[in-house]
Short mmCIF file of C-alpha atoms in Angstrom, two decimals:
data_model
loop_
_atom_site.label_atom_id
_atom_site.label_comp_id
_atom_site.label_asym_id
_atom_site.label_seq_id
_atom_site.Cartn_x
_atom_site.Cartn_y
_atom_site.Cartn_z
CA MET M 1 17.65 86.39 -45.70
CA GLN M 2 15.62 83.25 -44.75
CA THR M 3 16.95 80.11 -43.01
CA HIS M 4 15.64 76.32 -42.92
CA ILE M 5 12.40 76.00 -41.62
CA ALA M 6 12.28 73.56 -38.75
CA THR M 7 10.49 70.08 -39.75
CA THR M 8 11.51 68.45 -35.97
CA PRO M 9 11.12 69.06 -32.23
CA PHE M 10 13.34 70.11 -30.18
CA GLY M 11 15.10 68.03 -27.29
CA ARG M 12 14.18 64.70 -26.75
CA ARG M 13 10.26 65.23 -28.08
CA PRO M 14 10.16 62.45 -31.62
CA MET M 15 9.49 62.22 -34.84
CA THR M 16 6.20 60.96 -35.61
CA LEU M 17 4.45 59.99 -38.84
CA GLY M 18 1.19 62.58 -37.77
CA LEU M 19 3.91 65.58 -37.70
CA ILE M 20 4.94 65.19 -40.80
CA SER M 21 1.15 64.66 -41.91
CA SER M 22 0.48 68.11 -40.20
CA GLN M 23 2.79 69.53 -42.07
CA VAL M 24 2.11 68.23 -45.40
CA THR M 25 -1.50 69.63 -44.50
CA ALA M 26 -0.20 72.60 -44.06
CA ARG M 27 1.85 73.15 -47.21
CA ASN M 28 -1.15 72.97 -48.94
CA ILE M 29 -2.91 76.09 -47.85
CA ASP M 30 -3.85 78.71 -50.51
CA GLN M 31 -2.30 82.16 -50.81
CA GLY M 32 -5.44 84.01 -51.11
CA ALA M 33 -6.92 81.49 -47.87
CA LYS M 34 -8.64 83.70 -45.49
CA VAL M 35 -10.56 82.09 -41.82
CA SER M 36 -12.07 83.99 -39.53
CA LYS M 37 -10.43 82.55 -35.99
CA TRP M 38 -12.52 83.01 -33.85
CA GLN M 39 -15.02 81.31 -35.82
CA VAL M 40 -12.50 78.37 -36.53
CA PHE M 41 -11.74 77.74 -32.42
CA ARG M 42 -15.69 77.15 -32.10
CA ASP M 43 -15.88 74.72 -34.45
CA ILE M 44 -12.65 73.26 -32.83
CA ARG M 45 -14.22 73.81 -29.60
CA ASP M 46 -17.60 72.02 -30.63
CA ALA M 47 -15.77 69.20 -32.54
CA LYS M 48 -13.42 68.58 -29.66
CA GLU M 49 -14.93 64.61 -28.79
CA VAL M 50 -13.52 63.95 -31.98
CA LEU M 51 -9.97 66.02 -32.71
CA GLY M 52 -8.95 64.00 -29.34
CA ALA M 53 -8.39 67.57 -27.89
CA THR M 54 -8.94 68.32 -24.43
CA ASP M 55 -10.52 71.34 -21.87
CA ARG M 56 -7.20 72.63 -20.72
CA ALA M 57 -5.67 72.35 -24.45
CA LEU M 58 -8.39 74.27 -26.01
CA SER M 59 -7.76 76.61 -23.06
CA ILE M 60 -3.98 77.68 -24.65
CA LEU M 61 -5.14 76.92 -27.85
CA ASP M 62 -7.46 79.74 -27.18
CA ALA M 63 -4.30 81.69 -25.61
CA LEU M 64 -2.35 80.94 -28.44
CA LEU M 65 -4.66 83.07 -30.84
CA THR M 66 -4.87 85.84 -28.58
CA PHE M 67 -1.02 86.26 -29.55
CA HIS M 68 -2.29 86.94 -33.50
CA ARG M 69 -2.75 89.71 -34.05
CA GLY M 70 -5.14 89.96 -36.74
CA GLU M 71 -9.07 88.62 -36.76
CA GLU M 72 -8.36 86.51 -39.28
CA LEU M 73 -6.10 83.49 -40.43
CA SER M 74 -4.60 84.47 -43.95
CA GLY M 75 -2.05 82.02 -45.94
CA GLU M 76 -0.53 85.73 -46.88
CA GLY M 77 0.55 86.00 -43.34
CA ASN M 78 2.82 84.61 -41.12
CA LEU M 79 0.96 82.49 -38.86
CA VAL M 80 4.10 81.38 -36.14
CA VAL M 81 3.61 83.03 -32.96
CA PHE M 82 6.13 82.59 -30.07
CA PRO M 83 5.01 83.46 -27.07
CA SER M 84 6.80 82.49 -23.78
CA ASN M 85 5.58 79.90 -21.22
CA GLU M 86 5.27 83.27 -18.47
CA GLN M 87 2.94 84.86 -20.80
CA LEU M 88 1.13 81.93 -22.22
CA ILE M 89 0.53 80.98 -17.99
CA ARG M 90 -0.63 84.14 -17.67
CA ARG M 91 -3.05 84.01 -20.49
CA ALA M 92 -4.26 80.40 -20.06
CA ASN M 93 -5.38 81.46 -16.33
CA GLY M 94 -2.06 80.50 -14.49
CA MET M 95 -1.77 76.88 -14.87
CA SER M 96 1.09 74.94 -13.89
CA PRO M 97 4.21 74.62 -15.73
CA ALA M 98 3.90 70.89 -16.84
CA THR M 99 0.35 71.24 -16.99
CA LEU M 100 1.19 73.74 -20.08
CA ARG M 101 3.47 71.32 -21.00
CA ARG M 102 1.53 68.09 -21.32
CA HIS M 103 -1.78 69.98 -23.07
CA LEU M 104 1.10 71.91 -25.36
CA ALA M 105 1.64 68.43 -26.00
CA ASN M 106 -1.78 67.50 -27.07
CA LEU M 107 -2.51 70.39 -29.22
CA VAL M 108 0.23 69.05 -31.12
CA ILE M 109 -0.57 65.01 -31.55
CA SER M 110 -4.52 66.39 -32.63
CA GLY M 111 -2.63 68.58 -35.34
CA LEU M 112 -4.28 71.76 -34.25
CA ILE M 113 -0.43 73.26 -34.12
CA ILE M 114 3.25 72.50 -35.50
CA ARG M 115 6.34 73.50 -33.39
CA ARG M 116 8.43 75.55 -35.09
CA ASP M 117 11.55 74.93 -32.63
CA SER M 118 14.67 77.12 -32.52
CA PRO M 119 18.03 75.02 -32.53
CA ASN M 120 17.91 75.43 -28.84
CA GLY M 121 14.01 75.20 -28.16
CA LYS M 122 13.51 79.30 -27.58
CA ARG M 123 11.18 81.12 -29.48
CA PHE M 124 11.90 84.22 -30.66
CA ALA M 125 11.12 85.88 -34.45
CA ARG M 126 14.15 87.44 -35.77
CA LYS M 127 12.89 90.56 -37.45
CA GLY M 128 14.37 92.18 -41.30
CA GLN M 129 14.83 95.22 -42.41
CA GLY M 130 11.97 97.71 -41.99
CA GLY M 131 10.97 95.78 -39.37
CA ALA M 132 9.51 92.66 -41.06
CA ILE M 133 9.78 89.05 -39.41
CA GLU M 134 11.83 87.20 -41.29
CA GLN M 135 12.22 84.13 -39.22
CA ALA M 136 9.99 82.77 -36.46
CA TYR M 137 10.17 80.32 -33.84
CA GLY M 138 7.60 78.81 -31.68
CA PHE M 139 4.13 77.53 -32.78
CA ASP M 140 2.42 77.50 -35.76
CA LEU M 141 -1.15 78.26 -36.44
CA SER M 142 -1.36 76.47 -40.64
CA PRO M 143 -3.08 73.64 -39.55
CA ILE M 144 -6.41 75.77 -38.44
CA LEU M 145 -6.07 77.98 -41.53
CA ALA M 146 -5.59 74.65 -43.41
CA ARG M 147 -8.41 72.12 -42.01
CA ALA M 148 -10.88 74.91 -41.44
CA ALA M 149 -13.60 74.17 -43.43
CA GLU M 150 -12.97 69.86 -42.03
CA PHE M 151 -13.81 71.39 -38.64
CA ARG M 152 -16.91 73.43 -40.02
CA GLU M 153 -17.94 69.32 -41.21
CA LEU M 154 -17.09 67.97 -37.78
CA ALA M 155 -18.95 70.74 -35.83
CA GLU M 156 -22.01 70.09 -37.91
CA ALA M 157 -21.65 66.63 -37.37
CA VAL M 158 -21.46 66.78 -34.12
CA ALA M 159 -24.09 69.33 -33.78
CA ALA M 160 -26.02 66.50 -35.71
CA GLU M 161 -25.17 63.61 -33.73
CA ARG M 162 -26.31 65.40 -30.31
CA LYS M 163 -29.61 66.69 -31.20
CA ALA M 164 -30.10 63.03 -32.45
CA PHE M 165 -28.76 61.77 -29.20
CA ARG M 166 -31.40 64.31 -27.37
CA VAL M 167 -34.60 63.04 -29.91
CA VAL M 168 -33.57 59.05 -29.11
CA LYS M 169 -33.97 60.04 -25.08
CA GLU M 170 -37.14 62.03 -25.43
CA ARG M 171 -38.68 59.18 -27.62
CA LEU M 172 -37.00 56.61 -25.08
CA THR M 173 -38.27 58.71 -22.01
CA ILE M 174 -41.60 59.36 -23.61
CA CYS M 175 -42.42 55.55 -24.82
CA ARG M 176 -41.36 54.49 -21.31
CA ARG M 177 -44.05 56.88 -19.58
CA ASP M 178 -46.50 55.66 -22.05
CA VAL M 179 -46.22 51.84 -22.25
CA SER M 180 -46.13 51.39 -18.78
CA LYS M 181 -49.07 53.49 -17.34
CA MET M 182 -51.04 51.84 -20.60
CA ILE M 183 -49.89 48.66 -18.45
CA ASP M 184 -51.49 50.04 -15.65
CA ALA M 185 -54.20 51.44 -17.06
CA GLY M 186 -55.44 47.62 -18.77
CA ILE M 187 -54.96 45.85 -15.36
CA ASN M 188 -56.54 48.31 -13.26
CA GLU M 189 -59.47 48.65 -15.52
CA SER M 190 -59.26 44.57 -15.85
CA VAL M 191 -58.96 45.16 -20.00
CA PRO M 192 -58.86 41.55 -21.89
CA GLY M 193 -55.20 41.42 -22.34
CA ASN M 194 -51.97 39.38 -22.06
CA TRP M 195 -50.63 42.66 -18.95
CA ARG M 196 -48.36 39.88 -17.38
CA GLY M 197 -46.82 38.89 -20.91
CA PHE M 198 -46.82 43.05 -21.52
CA GLN M 199 -44.91 44.18 -18.04
CA ARG M 200 -42.60 40.76 -18.16
CA ARG M 201 -41.53 42.77 -21.93
CA TYR M 202 -41.03 45.87 -20.44
CA GLU M 203 -39.12 44.78 -17.69
CA ALA M 204 -36.70 42.77 -20.08
CA ILE M 205 -36.44 45.91 -22.59
CA ILE M 206 -35.67 48.49 -19.29
CA ALA M 207 -33.06 46.26 -18.14
CA ARG M 208 -30.79 46.54 -20.73
CA LEU M 209 -30.98 50.30 -20.44
CA PRO M 210 -27.44 51.18 -19.10
CA ARG M 211 -26.01 53.97 -17.21
CA THR M 212 -24.83 55.97 -19.63
CA ALA M 213 -24.97 54.27 -23.35
CA PRO M 214 -24.67 55.35 -27.22
CA ARG M 215 -27.14 56.76 -29.06
CA GLN M 216 -26.59 53.38 -31.35
CA VAL M 217 -27.86 50.93 -27.88
CA LEU M 218 -30.61 53.89 -27.11
CA GLU M 219 -31.82 53.69 -30.46
CA VAL M 220 -32.17 49.37 -30.34
CA LEU M 221 -34.47 49.83 -27.22
CA ALA M 222 -36.50 52.95 -28.45
CA ASP M 223 -37.47 50.85 -31.00
CA GLU M 224 -38.66 47.61 -28.94
CA LEU M 225 -40.57 49.85 -26.54
CA GLU M 226 -42.15 51.27 -29.51
CA ASP M 227 -43.08 47.73 -30.81
CA LEU M 228 -44.30 47.12 -27.47
CA TRP M 229 -46.28 50.27 -27.26
CA ALA M 230 -48.02 49.20 -30.29
CA ASP M 231 -49.22 46.34 -28.83
CA VAL M 232 -50.55 47.28 -25.50
CA HIS M 233 -52.19 50.66 -27.28
CA GLN M 234 -53.58 47.93 -29.95
CA THR M 235 -54.83 46.07 -26.86
CA LEU M 236 -56.83 49.13 -25.35
CA GLU M 237 -58.24 50.58 -28.59
CA SER M 238 -59.76 47.45 -29.80
CA PHE M 239 -61.51 47.02 -25.89
CA VAL M 240 -62.92 51.25 -26.67
CA LYS M 241 -63.99 49.94 -29.63
CA SER M 242 -65.50 46.31 -28.80
CA GLN M 243 -67.65 48.00 -26.19
CA ASP M 244 -68.81 51.61 -28.43
CA SER M 245 -69.87 49.11 -30.78
CA SER M 246 -70.87 47.01 -28.25
CA ALA M 247 -73.18 49.75 -27.01
CA ASN M 248 -74.55 50.87 -30.85
CA GLU M 249 -75.24 47.35 -31.74
CA SER M 250 -77.28 47.29 -27.87
CA HIS M 251 -78.88 50.40 -28.81
CA THR M 252 -80.49 49.11 -32.19
CA GLU M 253 -81.42 45.95 -30.92
CA ARG M 254 -83.84 47.61 -28.57
CA HIS M 255 -85.33 48.36 -31.80
CA ILE M 256 -85.75 44.46 -32.94
CA GLN M 257 -88.36 42.20 -30.90
CA ASN M 258 -88.21 39.13 -33.28
CA SER M 259 -85.88 36.95 -31.88
CA ASN M 260 -85.90 34.30 -34.70
CA SER M 261 -84.95 36.02 -37.27
CA ASP M 262 -82.13 37.94 -35.95
CA PHE M 263 -78.58 37.30 -34.80
CA ASN M 264 -78.62 36.79 -30.78
CA PRO M 265 -75.86 35.58 -29.95
CA THR M 266 -76.26 35.70 -26.02
CA GLY M 267 -79.70 34.66 -26.66
CA GLU M 268 -80.29 37.68 -24.23
CA THR M 269 -83.46 40.04 -25.79
CA GLU M 270 -86.03 42.51 -25.16
CA TYR M 271 -89.33 42.19 -23.30
CA GLY M 272 -91.80 42.09 -26.27
CA LEU M 273 -95.26 43.98 -25.12
CA GLY M 274 -97.20 41.47 -23.89
CA LYS M 275 -95.36 38.01 -25.07
CA LYS M 276 -93.60 35.61 -23.05
CA GLU M 277 -89.65 36.13 -21.49
CA GLU M 278 -87.35 35.39 -24.13
CA PRO M 279 -83.91 33.20 -22.85
CA SER M 280 -81.35 34.84 -21.87
CA GLY M 281 -78.18 34.23 -21.75
CA THR M 282 -77.16 35.79 -19.13
CA ALA M 283 -77.01 34.18 -16.38
CA GLU M 284 -78.14 36.16 -13.21
CA HIS M 285 -81.53 37.37 -14.90
CA THR M 286 -82.54 34.10 -15.98
CA ASP M 287 -79.98 31.06 -15.65
CA ASN M 288 -80.30 30.57 -19.21
CA VAL M 289 -75.98 28.94 -19.14
CA ARG M 290 -77.64 26.82 -16.81
CA SER M 291 -80.60 25.12 -18.04
CA LEU M 292 -78.73 25.03 -21.75
CA PRO M 293 -77.37 21.34 -22.91
CA ARG M 294 -74.87 20.21 -21.77
CA ARG M 295 -73.67 18.27 -24.93
CA ASP M 296 -72.03 19.90 -27.73
CA LEU M 297 -73.84 21.14 -30.88
CA PRO M 298 -73.58 18.84 -33.43
CA LEU M 299 -71.14 19.52 -36.13
CA GLY M 300 -74.06 19.28 -39.02
CA MET M 301 -76.17 21.35 -37.01
CA VAL M 302 -73.47 24.16 -36.76
CA LEU M 303 -72.61 23.92 -41.07
CA SER M 304 -76.29 24.21 -41.57
CA ALA M 305 -76.73 27.19 -39.21
CA CYS M 306 -74.11 28.47 -40.68
CA PRO M 307 -73.04 27.79 -44.43
CA ASP M 308 -71.02 30.72 -45.46
CA ILE M 309 -67.86 29.11 -43.48
CA LEU M 310 -68.19 26.17 -45.85
CA PRO M 311 -65.70 28.06 -48.59
CA TYR M 312 -62.82 28.98 -46.18
CA ALA M 313 -62.62 24.65 -45.52
CA GLU M 314 -59.50 23.04 -47.63
CA GLY M 315 -61.72 21.39 -50.70
CA GLY M 316 -64.90 23.26 -50.07
CA GLN M 317 -65.86 20.14 -47.16
CA ILE M 318 -66.14 19.92 -43.21
CA ARG M 319 -65.49 16.63 -41.70
CA THR M 320 -64.33 17.24 -38.37
CA TRP M 321 -64.14 19.76 -35.69
CA ARG M 322 -60.31 20.45 -36.79
CA ASP M 323 -61.61 21.19 -39.85
CA LEU M 324 -64.20 23.63 -39.03
CA ALA M 325 -61.28 25.42 -36.89
CA ALA M 326 -58.76 25.52 -40.09
CA ALA M 327 -61.47 27.06 -41.54
CA ALA M 328 -61.89 29.54 -39.58
CA ASP M 329 -58.85 30.45 -39.45
CA ARG M 330 -58.31 31.00 -42.40
CA ALA M 331 -62.20 33.44 -42.48
CA ARG M 332 -60.48 35.47 -40.06
CA PRO M 333 -58.02 37.61 -41.72
CA SER M 334 -61.11 38.62 -43.92
CA MET M 335 -63.46 39.55 -40.92
CA GLY M 336 -60.87 41.95 -39.42
CA ILE M 337 -60.25 39.51 -36.64
CA SER M 338 -56.58 40.23 -35.15
CA PRO M 339 -54.29 36.51 -34.27
CA SER M 340 -54.60 38.12 -30.50
CA ALA M 341 -58.31 37.80 -30.25
CA TRP M 342 -58.37 34.74 -31.87
CA GLN M 343 -55.64 33.07 -29.86
CA GLU M 344 -57.47 34.45 -26.80
CA ALA M 345 -60.77 33.30 -27.96
CA ALA M 346 -59.97 30.34 -28.25
CA GLU M 347 -57.81 30.04 -24.62
CA VAL M 348 -61.17 31.11 -22.92
CA MET M 349 -63.87 29.30 -24.96
CA GLY M 350 -61.83 26.15 -26.41
CA PRO M 351 -60.86 25.30 -30.08
CA GLN M 352 -64.13 24.06 -30.75
CA HIS M 353 -66.70 26.94 -29.35
CA ALA M 354 -64.16 29.55 -30.60
CA ALA M 355 -65.19 28.58 -34.29
CA ILE M 356 -68.58 28.34 -33.66
CA ALA M 357 -68.18 31.69 -32.81
CA LEU M 358 -66.19 32.83 -35.37
CA ALA M 359 -68.18 31.25 -37.83
CA ALA M 360 -71.38 32.30 -36.20
CA ILE M 361 -70.22 35.91 -36.81
CA LEU M 362 -69.10 35.24 -39.69
CA GLN M 363 -72.68 34.00 -41.29
CA ARG M 364 -73.93 37.83 -39.86
CA ALA M 365 -70.98 39.90 -40.63
CA GLU M 366 -73.02 42.15 -42.34
CA HIS M 367 -75.01 43.30 -39.69
CA ILE M 368 -72.03 43.47 -37.07
CA ARG M 369 -69.51 46.56 -38.17
CA SER M 370 -66.67 45.10 -35.90
CA ARG M 371 -66.19 41.37 -35.60
CA GLY M 372 -62.88 41.57 -33.86
CA GLY M 373 -64.85 43.87 -30.61
CA TYR M 374 -67.81 41.44 -31.16
CA LEU M 375 -65.27 38.31 -30.64
CA ARG M 376 -63.73 39.62 -27.73
CA ASP M 377 -67.02 40.60 -26.08
CA LEU M 378 -68.15 36.99 -26.41
CA VAL M 379 -64.84 35.72 -24.47
CA GLU M 380 -65.45 38.39 -21.89
CA ARG M 381 -68.97 36.53 -21.17
CA ALA M 382 -67.53 33.44 -21.32
CA ARG M 383 -64.99 34.00 -18.98
CA GLN M 384 -67.71 35.35 -16.90
CA GLN M 385 -69.27 31.86 -17.99
CA LYS M 386 -72.04 33.67 -18.85
CA PHE M 387 -71.88 33.19 -22.58
CA SER M 388 -73.25 29.70 -24.50
CA VAL M 389 -72.89 28.38 -28.06
CA TRP M 390 -76.66 27.11 -28.08
CA PRO M 391 -78.64 29.75 -28.54
CA MET M 392 -76.41 31.81 -31.05
CA ILE M 393 -76.67 28.60 -33.77
CA THR M 394 -80.38 28.39 -32.52
CA ALA M 395 -81.00 31.63 -33.53
CA LEU M 396 -79.19 31.06 -36.85
CA LEU M 397 -81.31 27.79 -37.52
CA ASN M 398 -84.53 29.60 -36.59
CA ALA M 399 -83.68 32.09 -38.79
CA ARG M 400 -82.84 30.27 -41.48
CA MET M 401 -85.70 28.10 -41.10
CA GLY M 402 -87.97 31.07 -41.24
CA ALA M 403 -86.80 32.87 -44.45
CA LEU M 404 -87.35 29.12 -45.65
CA GLU M 405 -90.78 28.85 -44.67
CA LYS M 406 -91.54 31.93 -46.07
CA ALA M 407 -90.29 31.35 -49.31
CA ALA M 408 -91.73 28.33 -49.75
CA ALA M 409 -95.36 29.98 -48.73
CA SER M 410 -94.78 32.78 -51.13
CA GLY M 411 -93.98 29.85 -53.98
CA VAL M 412 -96.89 28.43 -53.62
CA ALA M 413 -99.17 31.39 -53.14
CA GLY M 414 -97.71 32.74 -56.67
CA GLY M 415 -97.88 29.76 -58.34
CA THR M 416 -94.78 29.36 -58.68
CA GLN M 417 -92.66 27.42 -61.27
CA GLY M 418 -92.23 23.15 -60.14
CA GLY M 419 -88.47 24.24 -60.49
CA GLN M 420 -87.90 27.24 -57.81
CA VAL M 421 -90.28 25.06 -55.29
CA ALA M 422 -87.57 21.80 -56.00
CA GLU M 423 -85.08 24.60 -55.23
CA THR M 424 -86.99 26.08 -52.03
CA ARG M 425 -87.72 21.95 -50.36
CA ALA M 426 -83.77 21.29 -51.34
CA GLY M 427 -82.73 24.45 -49.56
CA ALA M 428 -84.93 22.76 -46.08
CA SER M 429 -83.80 19.74 -46.32
CA SER M 430 -80.13 21.18 -46.22
CA LEU M 431 -80.70 22.46 -42.97
CA GLU M 432 -80.02 18.74 -40.94
CA ILE M 433 -81.16 18.70 -38.32
CA SER M 434 -83.87 15.94 -36.55
CA SER M 435 -87.22 16.58 -35.93
CA ALA M 436 -87.38 15.90 -32.25
CA LEU M 437 -84.43 18.47 -32.16
CA ARG M 438 -86.36 21.15 -34.10
CA ASP M 439 -89.36 20.09 -32.12
CA SER M 440 -87.11 21.08 -29.04
CA MET M 441 -86.32 23.89 -30.40
CA LYS M 442 -89.92 25.21 -30.85
CA LYS M 443 -91.32 24.06 -27.23
CA LYS M 444 -87.87 25.84 -25.58
CA GLY M 445 -88.98 29.30 -28.10
CA TRP M 446 -85.50 29.05 -29.29
#
């Protein structure tokens, strides 16, 4: 005959709502439920931090499972084990009685076992006829069977979290290495860029990295490092592309002999066969930069040489240098020039000369494959005081005047109609430069 099932602990141990919750869960077990006790134990071991179980408590749970004879926990069988403290200490590798009691309490609080205490607190089983156990007092393993699916889900979640933590640590380590070495490369190779600012950003991110941090904190820092990596990598990549573009353009320009009809921003040309030396923008060769006019370019002269900038002006008119700079800033995105390259050009050349250079590049955009790289190359030359906007604008003016003169001559020779001749003359008059400046340009060979 089975007696009343104990629901409260023996002695001075209090009854808690947590114990009642564990008992309610243990009663909701299907009669046909079966699980491998060692598989569930592995899931519990993987999820021990979430469950609040200690390492020593799991050692005791392992020992308790050994007292259950079957390999499976079944809803149809008896799940109460009743070893003495001496037997548990022996199978738990000899821990002290006080340690045993403390970690048994941890298993109860974690909801992994339930105490089924006898009236005097002893653990034993009463057998009936045929040797079957009618009543057992000890530790009930029913919560392990009842929560087996929960333990499996917790173990999978812990494994996924552990993997995500490992991945974010790898991201963080790789980004730290890449950013640090790319900044060193940019500084050592004298690549134009805000390397001091990049270094300060890197140090500020690393200073917020604690010795031990949760995954969420590491992901935030890794994202910031990846943003910094993108900026540093773009700076290096743009410089490399500009170098390749400059090399390709230099190779192509070797076949061009007439500097009056081709864009030559620095004034550098090859020597023609039997012709006089052309002006050069490289100071160490002809000192042309120092021989250029000291006064600023007239705005009308710039607009005559670069009319393609006018559609980007507000209202289609440019009256001041500020209007030209605003139009250049609007034209920049369509040319593929990054904000950093435009800002660097304004800082090195000055806003006025940077706007002139961009307008000139726009005028010859179809002949320049990498406009951003070209502008960075001009900025580097300006930083070395080897660049002036005068040869750039005069080359464009010469090209326009030559084209208009050829059109007028071909129109007269071919007997063009009066309207076409008038149109050609109107185009020639749109070049707002004085006759004195035109004569000076011819004398200097521009």
